[in-house]
JSON list of C-alpha atoms in Angstrom, two decimals:
[
{"chain": "H", "resi": 1, "resn": "UNK", "atom": "CA", "xyz": [0.00, 0.00, 0.00]},
{"chain": "H", "resi": 2, "resn": "UNK", "atom": "CA", "xyz": [1.02, 3.63, 0.00]},
{"chain": "H", "resi": 3, "resn": "UNK", "atom": "CA", "xyz": [3.22, 5.11, 2.69]},
{"chain": "H", "resi": 4, "resn": "UNK", "atom": "CA", "xyz": [2.71, 8.42, 4.46]},
{"chain": "H", "resi": 5, "resn": "UNK", "atom": "CA", "xyz": [5.10, 10.31, 2.21]},
{"chain": "H", "resi": 6, "resn": "UNK", "atom": "CA", "xyz": [3.45, 9.14, -0.99]},
{"chain": "H", "resi": 7, "resn": "UNK", "atom": "CA", "xyz": [0.01, 10.25, 0.24]},
{"chain": "H", "resi": 8, "resn": "UNK", "atom": "CA", "xyz": [1.38, 13.64, 1.33]},
{"chain": "H", "resi": 9, "resn": "UNK", "atom": "CA", "xyz": [3.07, 14.07, -2.05]},
{"chain": "H", "resi": 10, "resn": "UNK", "atom": "CA", "xyz": [-0.15, 13.29, -3.93]},
{"chain": "H", "resi": 11, "resn": "UNK", "atom": "CA", "xyz": [-2.17, 15.71, -1.76]},
{"chain": "H", "resi": 12, "resn": "UNK", "atom": "CA", "xyz": [0.39, 18.46, -2.34]},
{"chain": "H", "resi": 13, "resn": "UNK", "atom": "CA", "xyz": [0.34, 17.84, -6.10]},
{"chain": "H", "resi": 14, "resn": "UNK", "atom": "CA", "xyz": [-3.47, 18.05, -6.16]},
{"chain": "H", "resi": 15, "resn": "UNK", "atom": "CA", "xyz": [-3.41, 21.30, -4.18]},
{"chain": "H", "resi": 16, "resn": "UNK", "atom": "CA", "xyz": [-0.81, 22.78, -6.52]},
{"chain": "H", "resi": 17, "resn": "UNK", "atom": "CA", "xyz": [-2.69, 21.72, -9.66]},
{"chain": "H", "resi": 18, "resn": "UNK", "atom": "CA", "xyz": [-6.22, 22.67, -8.68]},
{"chain": "H", "resi": 19, "resn": "UNK", "atom": "CA", "xyz": [-5.86, 25.11, -5.80]},
{"chain": "H", "resi": 20, "resn": "UNK", "atom": "CA", "xyz": [-7.40, 24.74, -2.38]},
{"chain": "H", "resi": 21, "resn": "UNK", "atom": "CA", "xyz": [-10.68, 26.40, -3.42]},
{"chain": "H", "resi": 22, "resn": "UNK", "atom": "CA", "xyz": [-11.40, 23.86, -6.18]},
{"chain": "H", "resi": 23, "resn": "UNK", "atom": "CA", "xyz": [-10.78, 20.71, -4.12]},
{"chain": "H", "resi": 24, "resn": "UNK", "atom": "CA", "xyz": [-14.19, 20.64, -2.34]},
{"chain": "H", "resi": 25, "resn": "UNK", "atom": "CA", "xyz": [-15.89, 21.10, -5.70]},
{"chain": "H", "resi": 26, "resn": "UNK", "atom": "CA", "xyz": [-13.89, 18.22, -7.19]},
{"chain": "H", "resi": 27, "resn": "UNK", "atom": "CA", "xyz": [-14.66, 15.93, -4.25]},
{"chain": "H", "resi": 28, "resn": "UNK", "atom": "CA", "xyz": [-18.36, 16.77, -4.48]},
{"chain": "H", "resi": 29, "resn": "UNK", "atom": "CA", "xyz": [-18.33, 15.81, -8.15]},
{"chain": "H", "resi": 30, "resn": "UNK", "atom": "CA", "xyz": [-16.45, 12.61, -7.42]},
{"chain": "H", "resi": 31, "resn": "UNK", "atom": "CA", "xyz": [-18.91, 11.68, -4.67]},
{"chain": "H", "resi": 32, "resn": "UNK", "atom": "CA", "xyz": [-21.94, 12.25, -6.89]},
{"chain": "H", "resi": 33, "resn": "UNK", "atom": "CA", "xyz": [-20.31, 10.20, -9.64]},
{"chain": "H", "resi": 34, "resn": "UNK", "atom": "CA", "xyz": [-19.72, 7.28, -7.29]},
{"chain": "H", "resi": 35, "resn": "UNK", "atom": "CA", "xyz": [-23.31, 7.57, -6.04]},
{"chain": "H", "resi": 36, "resn": "UNK", "atom": "CA", "xyz": [-24.69, 7.43, -9.60]},
{"chain": "H", "resi": 37, "resn": "UNK", "atom": "CA", "xyz": [-22.44, 4.48, -10.41]},
{"chain": "H", "resi": 38, "resn": "UNK", "atom": "CA", "xyz": [-23.70, 2.50, -7.41]},
{"chain": "H", "resi": 39, "resn": "UNK", "atom": "CA", "xyz": [-27.29, 3.41, -8.29]},
{"chain": "H", "resi": 40, "resn": "UNK", "atom": "CA", "xyz": [-26.74, 2.09, -11.81]},
{"chain": "H", "resi": 41, "resn": "UNK", "atom": "CA", "xyz": [-25.30, -1.16, -10.49]},
{"chain": "H", "resi": 42, "resn": "UNK", "atom": "CA", "xyz": [-28.28, -1.64, -8.17]},
{"chain": "H", "resi": 43, "resn": "UNK", "atom": "CA", "xyz": [-30.73, -1.01, -11.02]},
{"chain": "H", "resi": 44, "resn": "UNK", "atom": "CA", "xyz": [-28.86, -3.54, -13.15]},
{"chain": "H", "resi": 45, "resn": "UNK", "atom": "CA", "xyz": [-29.26, -6.20, -10.46]},
{"chain": "H", "resi": 46, "resn": "UNK", "atom": "CA", "xyz": [-33.02, -5.72, -10.17]},
{"chain": "H", "resi": 47, "resn": "UNK", "atom": "CA", "xyz": [-34.69, -9.15, -9.62]},
{"chain": "H", "resi": 48, "resn": "UNK", "atom": "CA", "xyz": [-37.53, -8.24, -12.00]},
{"chain": "H", "resi": 49, "resn": "UNK", "atom": "CA", "xyz": [-35.05, -7.82, -14.83]},
{"chain": "H", "resi": 50, "resn": "UNK", "atom": "CA", "xyz": [-33.46, -11.19, -14.05]},
{"chain": "H", "resi": 51, "resn": "UNK", "atom": "CA", "xyz": [-36.89, -12.85, -14.20]},
{"chain": "H", "resi": 52, "resn": "UNK", "atom": "CA", "xyz": [-37.58, -11.29, -17.60]},
{"chain": "H", "resi": 53, "resn": "UNK", "atom": "CA", "xyz": [-34.29, -12.64, -18.93]},
{"chain": "H", "resi": 54, "resn": "UNK", "atom": "CA", "xyz": [-35.12, -16.16, -17.71]},
{"chain": "H", "resi": 55, "resn": "UNK", "atom": "CA", "xyz": [-38.56, -16.03, -19.36]},
{"chain": "H", "resi": 56, "resn": "UNK", "atom": "CA", "xyz": [-36.99, -14.99, -22.66]},
{"chain": "H", "resi": 57, "resn": "UNK", "atom": "CA", "xyz": [-34.57, -17.92, -22.50]},
{"chain": "H", "resi": 58, "resn": "UNK", "atom": "CA", "xyz": [-37.42, -20.37, -21.87]},
{"chain": "H", "resi": 59, "resn": "UNK", "atom": "CA", "xyz": [-39.21, -19.16, -25.02]},
{"chain": "H", "resi": 60, "resn": "UNK", "atom": "CA", "xyz": [-36.21, -20.06, -27.20]}
]
């Protein structure tokens, strides 16, 4: 895994690239993206959809 110095170096690089005012905005966007991704995964695992797929296979 990463050591303390590597994490500090990455944080400093992010602050230098984006500035301290942009970081909360970036994290908010990242969080909403992860939330949408998880929501999409849950919708893809809907049991109703699985049942429809099984019915279609039985028809063939």
